[in-house]
Short mmCIF file of C-alpha atoms in Angstrom, two decimals:
data_model
loop_
_atom_site.label_atom_id
_atom_site.label_comp_id
_atom_site.label_asym_id
_atom_site.label_seq_id
_atom_site.Cartn_x
_atom_site.Cartn_y
_atom_site.Cartn_z
CA MET R 1 78.16 78.85 109.68
CA SER R 2 79.92 80.05 106.52
CA LYS R 3 76.71 81.45 104.96
CA LYS R 4 76.60 84.42 107.30
CA ASN R 5 80.25 85.32 106.79
CA TRP R 6 81.27 88.60 105.22
CA PRO R 7 81.90 88.08 101.51
CA LEU R 8 85.36 88.17 99.95
CA TRP R 9 86.49 91.23 97.98
CA GLU R 10 89.44 91.66 95.64
CA VAL R 11 91.38 94.87 96.14
CA PHE R 12 93.05 96.93 93.41
CA ILE R 13 95.27 99.89 94.23
CA ARG R 14 96.41 102.81 92.05
CA SER R 15 99.83 103.64 93.43
CA LYS R 16 99.92 107.12 91.87
CA GLN R 17 98.03 109.27 89.40
CA GLY R 18 98.85 108.18 85.87
CA LEU R 19 99.22 104.47 86.67
CA SER R 20 96.51 101.85 86.47
CA HIS R 21 95.02 99.99 89.43
CA LYS R 22 96.86 96.80 90.27
CA HIS R 23 95.66 93.76 92.20
CA ALA R 24 96.89 93.93 95.80
CA GLY R 25 95.06 91.07 97.54
CA SER R 26 91.72 90.30 99.07
CA LEU R 27 89.77 90.86 102.27
CA HIS R 28 86.40 90.23 103.86
CA ALA R 29 83.85 92.98 104.41
CA ALA R 30 80.09 93.30 104.84
CA ASP R 31 79.69 95.81 101.99
CA GLU R 32 81.64 97.91 99.49
CA LYS R 33 82.07 100.83 101.87
CA MET R 34 83.63 98.66 104.56
CA ALA R 35 85.72 96.88 101.92
CA ILE R 36 87.27 100.20 100.87
CA GLU R 37 87.87 101.25 104.47
CA ASN R 38 89.49 97.92 105.31
CA ALA R 39 91.54 97.98 102.10
CA ARG R 40 92.89 101.35 103.16
CA ASP R 41 94.04 99.92 106.50
CA VAL R 42 95.37 96.65 105.14
CA TYR R 43 96.97 97.65 101.85
CA THR R 44 97.93 101.34 102.08
CA ARG R 45 99.61 101.81 105.46
CA ARG R 46 102.74 103.19 103.80
CA MET R 47 101.48 105.53 101.10
CA GLU R 48 101.09 102.69 98.59
CA GLY R 49 97.98 104.17 97.06
CA VAL R 50 95.94 107.16 95.95
CA SER R 51 92.87 105.24 94.82
CA ILE R 52 91.21 101.93 95.66
CA TRP R 53 88.90 99.65 93.68
CA VAL R 54 87.10 96.76 95.36
CA VAL R 55 85.22 94.05 93.49
CA GLU R 56 83.36 91.22 95.12
CA SER R 57 85.43 88.14 94.27
CA LYS R 58 82.43 86.22 92.97
CA HIS R 59 82.07 88.76 90.15
CA ILE R 60 85.51 88.02 88.71
CA HIS R 61 85.62 85.62 85.79
CA ALA R 62 88.98 84.17 84.89
CA SER R 63 90.38 82.25 81.95
CA ASN R 64 90.98 78.57 82.54
CA PRO R 65 94.66 77.65 83.00
CA LEU R 66 94.00 74.43 81.07
CA GLU R 67 93.14 76.54 78.05
CA GLN R 68 96.33 78.55 78.36
CA GLY R 69 97.77 76.89 75.24
CA GLU R 70 94.87 77.44 72.89
CA LEU R 71 94.31 80.97 74.16
CA PHE R 72 97.81 82.34 74.13
CA GLU R 73 100.02 80.15 71.98
CA PRO R 74 98.59 81.34 68.63
CA ALA R 75 100.36 84.66 69.28
CA ASN R 76 103.75 82.92 69.37
CA ASP R 77 104.15 82.48 65.61
CA LYS R 78 102.87 85.92 64.64
CA VAL R 79 106.16 87.73 64.74
CA TYR R 80 104.95 89.96 61.90
CA ARG R 81 102.98 91.82 64.54
CA HIS R 82 106.24 93.21 65.90
CA PRO R 83 108.14 96.11 64.36
CA THR R 84 111.44 94.19 64.27
CA PHE R 85 109.96 91.76 61.70
CA TYR R 86 110.35 94.41 58.98
CA ASP R 87 113.68 95.26 57.35
CA ILE R 88 114.24 98.96 57.12
CA PRO R 89 117.69 100.22 56.04
CA ASP R 90 119.73 101.96 58.72
CA GLU R 91 119.99 105.18 56.69
CA ILE R 92 116.26 105.72 57.09
CA GLY R 93 116.93 106.33 60.77
CA HIS R 94 114.40 105.87 63.51
CA MET R 95 111.01 104.64 62.38
CA MET U 1 105.78 66.56 76.84
CA ALA U 2 102.59 64.77 75.87
CA ASN U 3 103.29 61.58 77.79
CA LEU U 4 104.17 63.27 81.09
CA THR U 5 101.74 62.78 83.96
CA LYS U 6 100.10 65.79 85.63
CA GLU U 7 102.48 65.37 88.56
CA GLU U 8 105.51 65.33 86.27
CA LEU U 9 104.33 68.42 84.42
CA PHE U 10 103.77 70.15 87.74
CA GLN U 11 107.25 69.26 89.00
CA ALA U 12 108.76 70.34 85.67
CA LYS U 13 107.20 73.77 86.15
CA ILE U 14 108.57 73.99 89.68
CA ASP U 15 112.03 72.93 88.49
CA ALA U 16 111.93 75.60 85.80
CA GLU U 17 111.07 78.20 88.48
CA ILE U 18 107.64 78.83 86.97
CA LYS U 19 105.29 79.97 89.73
CA ILE U 20 102.15 78.03 90.51
CA GLU U 21 99.02 80.19 90.52
CA PRO U 22 95.68 79.51 92.29
CA LYS U 23 93.74 77.90 89.46
CA ASP U 24 96.64 75.79 88.13
CA TRP U 25 96.53 72.06 88.68
CA MET U 26 98.50 71.02 91.77
CA PRO U 27 98.89 67.79 93.73
CA GLU U 28 96.51 67.60 96.69
CA ALA U 29 99.45 67.19 99.05
CA TYR U 30 101.03 70.42 97.75
CA ARG U 31 97.76 72.25 98.35
CA LYS U 32 97.41 70.78 101.84
CA THR U 33 101.01 71.57 102.78
CA LEU U 34 100.56 75.17 101.68
CA ILE U 35 97.25 75.59 103.49
CA ARG U 36 98.85 74.24 106.66
CA GLN U 37 101.97 76.37 106.37
CA ILE U 38 100.32 79.63 105.26
CA SER U 39 97.53 79.42 107.83
CA GLN U 40 100.00 78.62 110.61
CA HIS U 41 102.00 81.60 109.47
CA ALA U 42 98.89 83.80 109.48
CA HIS U 43 97.90 82.57 112.94
CA SER U 44 101.41 83.37 114.18
CA GLU U 45 101.02 86.97 113.04
CA ILE U 46 97.66 87.32 114.76
CA ILE U 47 98.70 85.60 118.00
CA GLY U 48 101.97 87.55 117.80
CA MET U 49 100.01 90.75 118.36
CA LEU U 50 99.12 89.65 121.90
CA PRO U 51 102.47 89.62 123.73
CA GLU U 52 103.33 93.06 122.33
CA GLY U 53 99.85 94.50 122.63
CA ASN U 54 100.44 93.90 126.33
CA TRP U 55 102.90 96.82 126.40
CA ILE U 56 101.30 99.44 124.17
CA SER U 57 99.61 101.27 127.03
CA ARG U 58 102.81 101.18 129.08
CA ALA U 59 105.34 102.26 126.45
CA PRO U 60 107.86 104.62 128.07
CA SER U 61 107.46 107.47 125.56
CA LEU U 62 105.18 108.62 122.78
CA ARG U 63 107.87 107.74 120.21
CA ARG U 64 108.03 104.17 121.49
CA LYS U 65 104.28 103.98 121.67
CA VAL U 66 103.56 105.01 118.06
CA ALA U 67 106.26 102.61 116.85
CA LEU U 68 104.88 99.68 118.84
CA LEU U 69 101.35 100.49 117.78
CA ALA U 70 102.42 100.59 114.12
CA LYS U 71 104.29 97.29 114.52
CA VAL U 72 101.31 95.52 116.05
CA GLN U 73 99.06 96.97 113.35
CA ASP U 74 101.49 95.65 110.71
CA GLU U 75 101.18 92.20 112.26
CA ALA U 76 97.42 92.34 111.84
CA GLY U 77 98.03 93.33 108.22
CA HIS U 78 100.52 90.50 107.71
CA GLY U 79 98.03 88.04 109.12
CA LEU U 80 95.48 89.32 106.61
CA TYR U 81 97.83 89.12 103.59
CA LEU U 82 98.51 85.53 104.58
CA TYR U 83 94.88 84.52 105.16
CA SER U 84 94.19 86.09 101.79
CA ALA U 85 96.91 83.89 100.21
CA ALA U 86 95.54 80.80 101.97
CA GLU U 87 92.04 81.49 100.69
CA THR U 88 93.27 81.31 97.08
CA LEU U 89 93.78 77.58 97.79
CA GLY U 90 90.07 77.09 98.37
CA VAL U 91 89.75 77.35 102.13
CA ASP U 92 87.53 79.76 104.02
CA ARG U 93 89.02 82.21 106.47
CA ALA U 94 86.28 81.55 109.02
CA ASP U 95 87.20 77.86 109.01
CA LEU U 96 90.89 78.67 109.46
CA MET U 97 90.03 80.95 112.36
CA ASN U 98 87.91 78.22 113.82
CA ASP U 99 90.86 75.80 113.65
CA LEU U 100 92.92 78.33 115.60
CA VAL U 101 90.45 78.93 118.43
CA THR U 102 89.68 75.23 118.82
CA GLY U 103 93.38 74.46 119.11
CA LYS U 104 93.43 72.34 115.94
CA ALA U 105 95.85 74.66 114.14
CA LYS U 106 99.31 75.55 115.37
CA TYR U 107 101.17 78.85 115.43
CA SER U 108 104.75 79.79 116.20
CA SER U 109 105.56 78.62 119.73
CA ILE U 110 107.55 81.74 120.49
CA PHE U 111 104.33 83.62 121.24
CA ASN U 112 103.56 81.30 124.13
CA TYR U 113 106.19 83.03 126.24
CA PRO U 114 105.20 85.98 128.44
CA THR U 115 106.40 89.58 128.01
CA LEU U 116 107.51 90.46 131.52
CA THR U 117 109.28 93.80 131.11
CA TRP U 118 109.59 96.64 128.60
CA ALA U 119 112.94 95.19 127.51
CA ASP U 120 111.01 92.26 126.07
CA MET U 121 109.71 94.64 123.38
CA GLY U 122 113.34 95.23 122.43
CA ALA U 123 114.30 91.57 122.53
CA ILE U 124 111.25 90.51 120.51
CA GLY U 125 111.82 93.08 117.78
CA TRP U 126 115.51 92.30 117.56
CA LEU U 127 115.47 88.51 117.92
CA VAL U 128 111.99 87.24 117.14
CA ASP U 129 111.45 89.52 114.17
CA GLY U 130 115.07 88.97 113.17
CA ALA U 131 114.54 85.20 113.10
CA ALA U 132 111.21 85.66 111.30
CA ILE U 133 112.90 87.76 108.60
CA MET U 134 115.61 85.10 108.18
CA ASN U 135 112.82 82.57 107.59
CA GLN U 136 110.68 84.80 105.41
CA VAL U 137 113.18 86.24 102.95
CA PRO U 138 113.60 82.89 101.13
CA LEU U 139 109.81 82.49 101.16
CA CYS U 140 109.61 85.48 98.81
CA ARG U 141 110.81 82.98 96.17
CA CYS U 142 108.36 80.27 97.18
CA SER U 143 106.88 78.34 94.24
CA TYR U 144 103.30 79.37 95.08
CA GLY U 145 102.66 82.84 93.62
CA PRO U 146 100.19 84.30 96.14
CA TYR U 147 102.33 83.20 99.12
CA ALA U 148 105.49 84.59 97.54
CA ARG U 149 103.78 87.92 96.81
CA ALA U 150 102.43 88.18 100.35
CA MET U 151 105.92 87.52 101.70
CA VAL U 152 107.42 90.30 99.58
CA ARG U 153 105.07 92.78 101.25
CA VAL U 154 105.68 91.31 104.71
CA CYS U 155 109.47 91.42 104.36
CA LYS U 156 109.43 95.01 103.12
CA GLU U 157 107.48 96.07 106.18
CA GLU U 158 109.23 93.93 108.73
CA SER U 159 112.70 95.40 108.65
CA PHE U 160 111.40 98.37 110.66
CA HIS U 161 110.24 95.90 113.32
CA GLN U 162 113.70 94.54 113.88
CA ARG U 163 115.34 97.96 113.83
CA GLN U 164 112.93 99.43 116.38
CA GLY U 165 113.60 96.44 118.65
CA TYR U 166 117.35 96.79 118.39
CA GLU U 167 117.06 100.51 119.09
CA ILE U 168 115.18 99.75 122.32
CA MET U 169 117.95 97.30 123.29
CA MET U 170 120.60 99.94 122.52
CA THR U 171 118.89 102.55 124.64
CA LEU U 172 118.55 100.17 127.59
CA SER U 173 122.12 98.87 127.22
CA ASN U 174 123.47 102.40 127.32
CA GLY U 175 121.24 103.37 130.24
CA THR U 176 121.52 102.82 133.98
CA PRO U 177 122.91 99.52 135.34
CA GLU U 178 119.32 98.50 136.12
CA GLN U 179 118.24 99.18 132.56
CA LYS U 180 121.17 97.22 131.17
CA ALA U 181 120.36 94.33 133.51
CA MET U 182 116.79 94.43 132.24
CA ALA U 183 118.01 94.16 128.64
CA GLN U 184 120.28 91.24 129.57
CA ASP U 185 117.43 89.50 131.37
CA ALA U 186 115.19 89.83 128.32
CA LEU U 187 117.97 88.48 126.10
CA ASN U 188 118.45 85.54 128.47
CA ARG U 189 114.79 84.62 128.27
CA TRP U 190 114.26 85.16 124.52
CA TRP U 191 117.48 83.78 123.04
CA TRP U 192 116.75 80.06 123.15
CA PRO U 193 113.09 80.30 122.14
CA SER U 194 114.22 82.52 119.24
CA ILE U 195 116.63 79.99 117.81
CA MET U 196 113.98 77.30 118.28
CA MET U 197 111.78 79.33 115.92
CA PHE U 198 113.53 77.72 112.95
CA GLY U 199 111.87 74.46 113.89
CA PRO U 200 113.20 71.00 114.66
CA SER U 201 116.66 70.08 113.42
CA ASP U 202 116.78 68.72 109.87
CA ALA U 203 116.99 65.12 111.02
CA ASP U 204 113.65 65.46 112.87
CA SER U 205 111.77 67.72 110.48
CA SER U 206 108.95 65.70 108.98
CA HIS U 207 107.90 68.03 106.16
CA SER U 208 111.25 69.38 105.03
CA ALA U 209 112.37 67.14 102.15
CA GLN U 210 109.13 67.34 100.19
CA SER U 211 108.80 71.09 100.80
CA MET U 212 112.32 71.58 99.45
CA ALA U 213 111.49 69.55 96.31
CA TRP U 214 108.38 71.67 95.80
CA LYS U 215 110.43 74.83 96.42
CA ILE U 216 108.09 75.96 99.16
CA LYS U 217 111.20 75.90 101.30
CA ARG U 218 114.59 76.95 99.98
CA PHE U 219 116.84 76.29 102.95
CA SER U 220 116.74 73.78 105.76
CA ASN U 221 115.84 74.69 109.35
CA ASP U 222 119.42 74.17 110.52
CA GLU U 223 120.90 76.28 107.72
CA LEU U 224 118.65 79.21 108.57
CA ARG U 225 119.27 78.80 112.30
CA GLN U 226 123.03 78.91 111.71
CA ARG U 227 122.70 82.06 109.61
CA PHE U 228 120.68 83.72 112.34
CA VAL U 229 123.22 82.85 115.05
CA ASP U 230 126.08 84.09 112.86
CA ALA U 231 124.29 87.37 112.19
CA THR U 232 123.29 87.98 115.80
CA VAL U 233 126.55 87.41 117.72
CA SER U 234 128.18 90.70 116.70
CA GLN U 235 124.91 92.57 117.29
CA ALA U 236 124.90 91.31 120.90
CA GLU U 237 128.56 92.24 121.29
CA TYR U 238 127.82 95.78 120.12
CA LEU U 239 125.18 96.06 122.82
CA GLY U 240 127.65 94.82 125.44
CA LEU U 241 125.26 91.96 126.24
CA THR U 242 126.08 88.27 126.53
CA LEU U 243 124.22 85.55 124.66
CA PRO U 244 123.22 82.93 127.27
CA ASP U 245 125.18 80.07 125.73
CA LYS U 246 128.52 79.03 127.21
CA ASP U 247 129.25 76.78 124.24
CA LEU U 248 128.99 79.59 121.73
CA LYS U 249 132.33 80.04 119.96
CA TRP U 250 133.71 80.87 116.53
CA ASN U 251 134.64 77.86 114.43
CA GLU U 252 137.42 78.94 112.11
CA GLU U 253 137.11 75.85 109.95
CA ARG U 254 133.38 76.18 109.31
CA GLY U 255 133.46 79.97 109.20
CA SER U 256 130.48 79.94 111.55
CA TYR U 257 129.67 79.95 115.24
CA ASP U 258 129.24 76.68 117.09
CA PHE U 259 126.45 76.85 119.62
CA GLY U 260 125.13 74.76 122.49
CA ALA U 261 122.54 72.00 122.36
CA ILE U 262 118.92 73.12 122.06
CA ASP U 263 116.50 71.83 124.67
CA TRP U 264 114.12 70.07 122.29
CA ASP U 265 112.04 68.72 125.17
CA GLU U 266 111.09 72.27 126.01
CA PHE U 267 110.34 72.98 122.34
CA TRP U 268 107.99 70.00 121.95
CA ASN U 269 106.39 70.68 125.29
CA VAL U 270 105.43 74.20 124.19
CA VAL U 271 104.30 72.95 120.76
CA LYS U 272 102.03 70.47 122.51
CA GLY U 273 100.31 73.27 124.38
CA ASN U 274 102.12 73.34 127.71
CA GLY U 275 104.09 76.59 127.36
CA PRO U 276 103.65 79.38 129.88
CA CYS U 277 100.96 81.21 127.85
CA ASN U 278 99.38 78.72 125.40
CA ARG U 279 96.00 78.68 127.13
CA GLN U 280 95.99 82.44 127.69
CA ARG U 281 96.67 83.14 124.00
CA ILE U 282 93.93 80.87 122.72
CA LYS U 283 91.52 82.24 125.31
CA ALA U 284 92.24 85.80 124.14
CA ARG U 285 91.41 84.79 120.54
CA GLN U 286 88.25 82.96 121.61
CA LYS U 287 87.13 86.01 123.56
CA ALA U 288 87.81 88.28 120.58
CA GLU U 289 85.79 85.96 118.32
CA GLU U 290 82.90 85.74 120.75
CA ASN U 291 82.81 89.44 121.56
CA GLY U 292 83.11 90.41 117.91
CA LYS U 293 80.41 88.09 116.69
CA TRP U 294 77.49 90.49 117.12
CA VAL U 295 79.44 93.22 115.30
CA LYS U 296 79.95 90.93 112.31
CA GLU U 297 76.31 89.95 112.30
CA ALA U 298 75.08 93.53 112.70
CA ALA U 299 77.31 94.73 109.86
CA MET U 300 76.00 91.97 107.62
CA ALA U 301 72.38 92.77 108.51
CA TYR U 302 72.96 96.47 107.86
CA ALA U 303 74.60 95.76 104.50
CA GLU U 304 71.67 93.55 103.55
CA LYS U 305 69.17 96.25 104.53
CA ARG U 306 71.02 98.88 102.52
CA ARG U 307 71.13 96.62 99.49
CA LYS U 308 67.40 96.02 99.67
CA ARG U 309 66.64 99.71 100.06
CA GLN U 310 68.77 100.59 97.05
CA GLN U 311 67.06 97.85 95.07
CA LYS U 312 63.67 99.27 95.99
CA ILE U 313 64.62 102.80 94.93
CA LYS U 314 65.89 101.45 91.61
CA THR U 315 62.65 99.53 90.99
CA GLN U 316 60.55 102.61 91.80
CA GLU U 317 62.62 104.78 89.46
CA ALA U 318 62.30 102.22 86.70
CA ALA U 319 58.53 102.13 87.19
CA LYS U 320 58.36 105.93 87.03
CA ALA U 321 60.40 106.05 83.84
CA ALA U 322 58.11 103.48 82.24
#
């Protein structure tokens, strides 16, 4: 039964010009055109968007939560990547 | 940290208010509880469209009609946000829908009561949506990320539902004696089912303790029910209507209203499928599924045909270029 079902799409909405698209949720649709039409009805009933992206969910590749440590922890001890790591005298002013 | 079990690590995250996201490890029972709760919630939104859909074509003015139409459309949307959240747990929407139409899955019992007059649209918005909001606001802080995010959207949209319902009740209460009587009659019929919406009392609620520990639930059924009663009494007074409970009175010591005993036999009877409209609601969903089946299949076939045609054009162009 589930083979004939409409595939799942992830929906991304740009709330206004100048901002990036943000994940809003998912929906089922037969093709990309219907996915955009449905996304409009489901996720932008109150002027939440000016642009919609849809991506078939199966095309999204995600990092593995089990690898969260090895992927992201190395950044923790690299404080020298932040401007506050460097001592600049106050009289220099904003830098 | 190293010698903690998976379960202990999971609970430590919950205790630290770190949200659980779809691909994170979670106990099977947590996943199952969420699938059950979120899908029931989604089904409630979808079934909830039926009693109100009943009045769209008979709304007394265009203003009332566009509002009711928008409310029912929101409910479809809320159902979809929730199915979408449930699917992140690894279930398929078609299977969830199948559980609904075969009677395997439950939905909120309140929607098994009939909508007899226009005043029911007022009472439902005011009381049923009011009780739903009371339940849903704490769910915005639920430990499962996708459910919490869906609830934020739902809650934002739902406050209009309650306000439009109360406005209908105000108009009727300030109208002719017949209109006021109609509002009172609707209140009489919807009051008890509304306060039953919070579920069985804490002593009889089988899932509560674990759900609280997992922070799926933040407050007990009885706590939320009490809050709802306390919030609603003055709203009824303002309308000049009487809540149908002779035991309702202010308790100075508790700083809350005492209210009469709930007829739990009626509650369980409706849960078990014997309410006034259980069969009618399921039948309506079955009919929608059956009648919509060919549309789904045709859309899929059309999409497939289009894909093939585009593929063919691409291949031809590639051959030409080469």
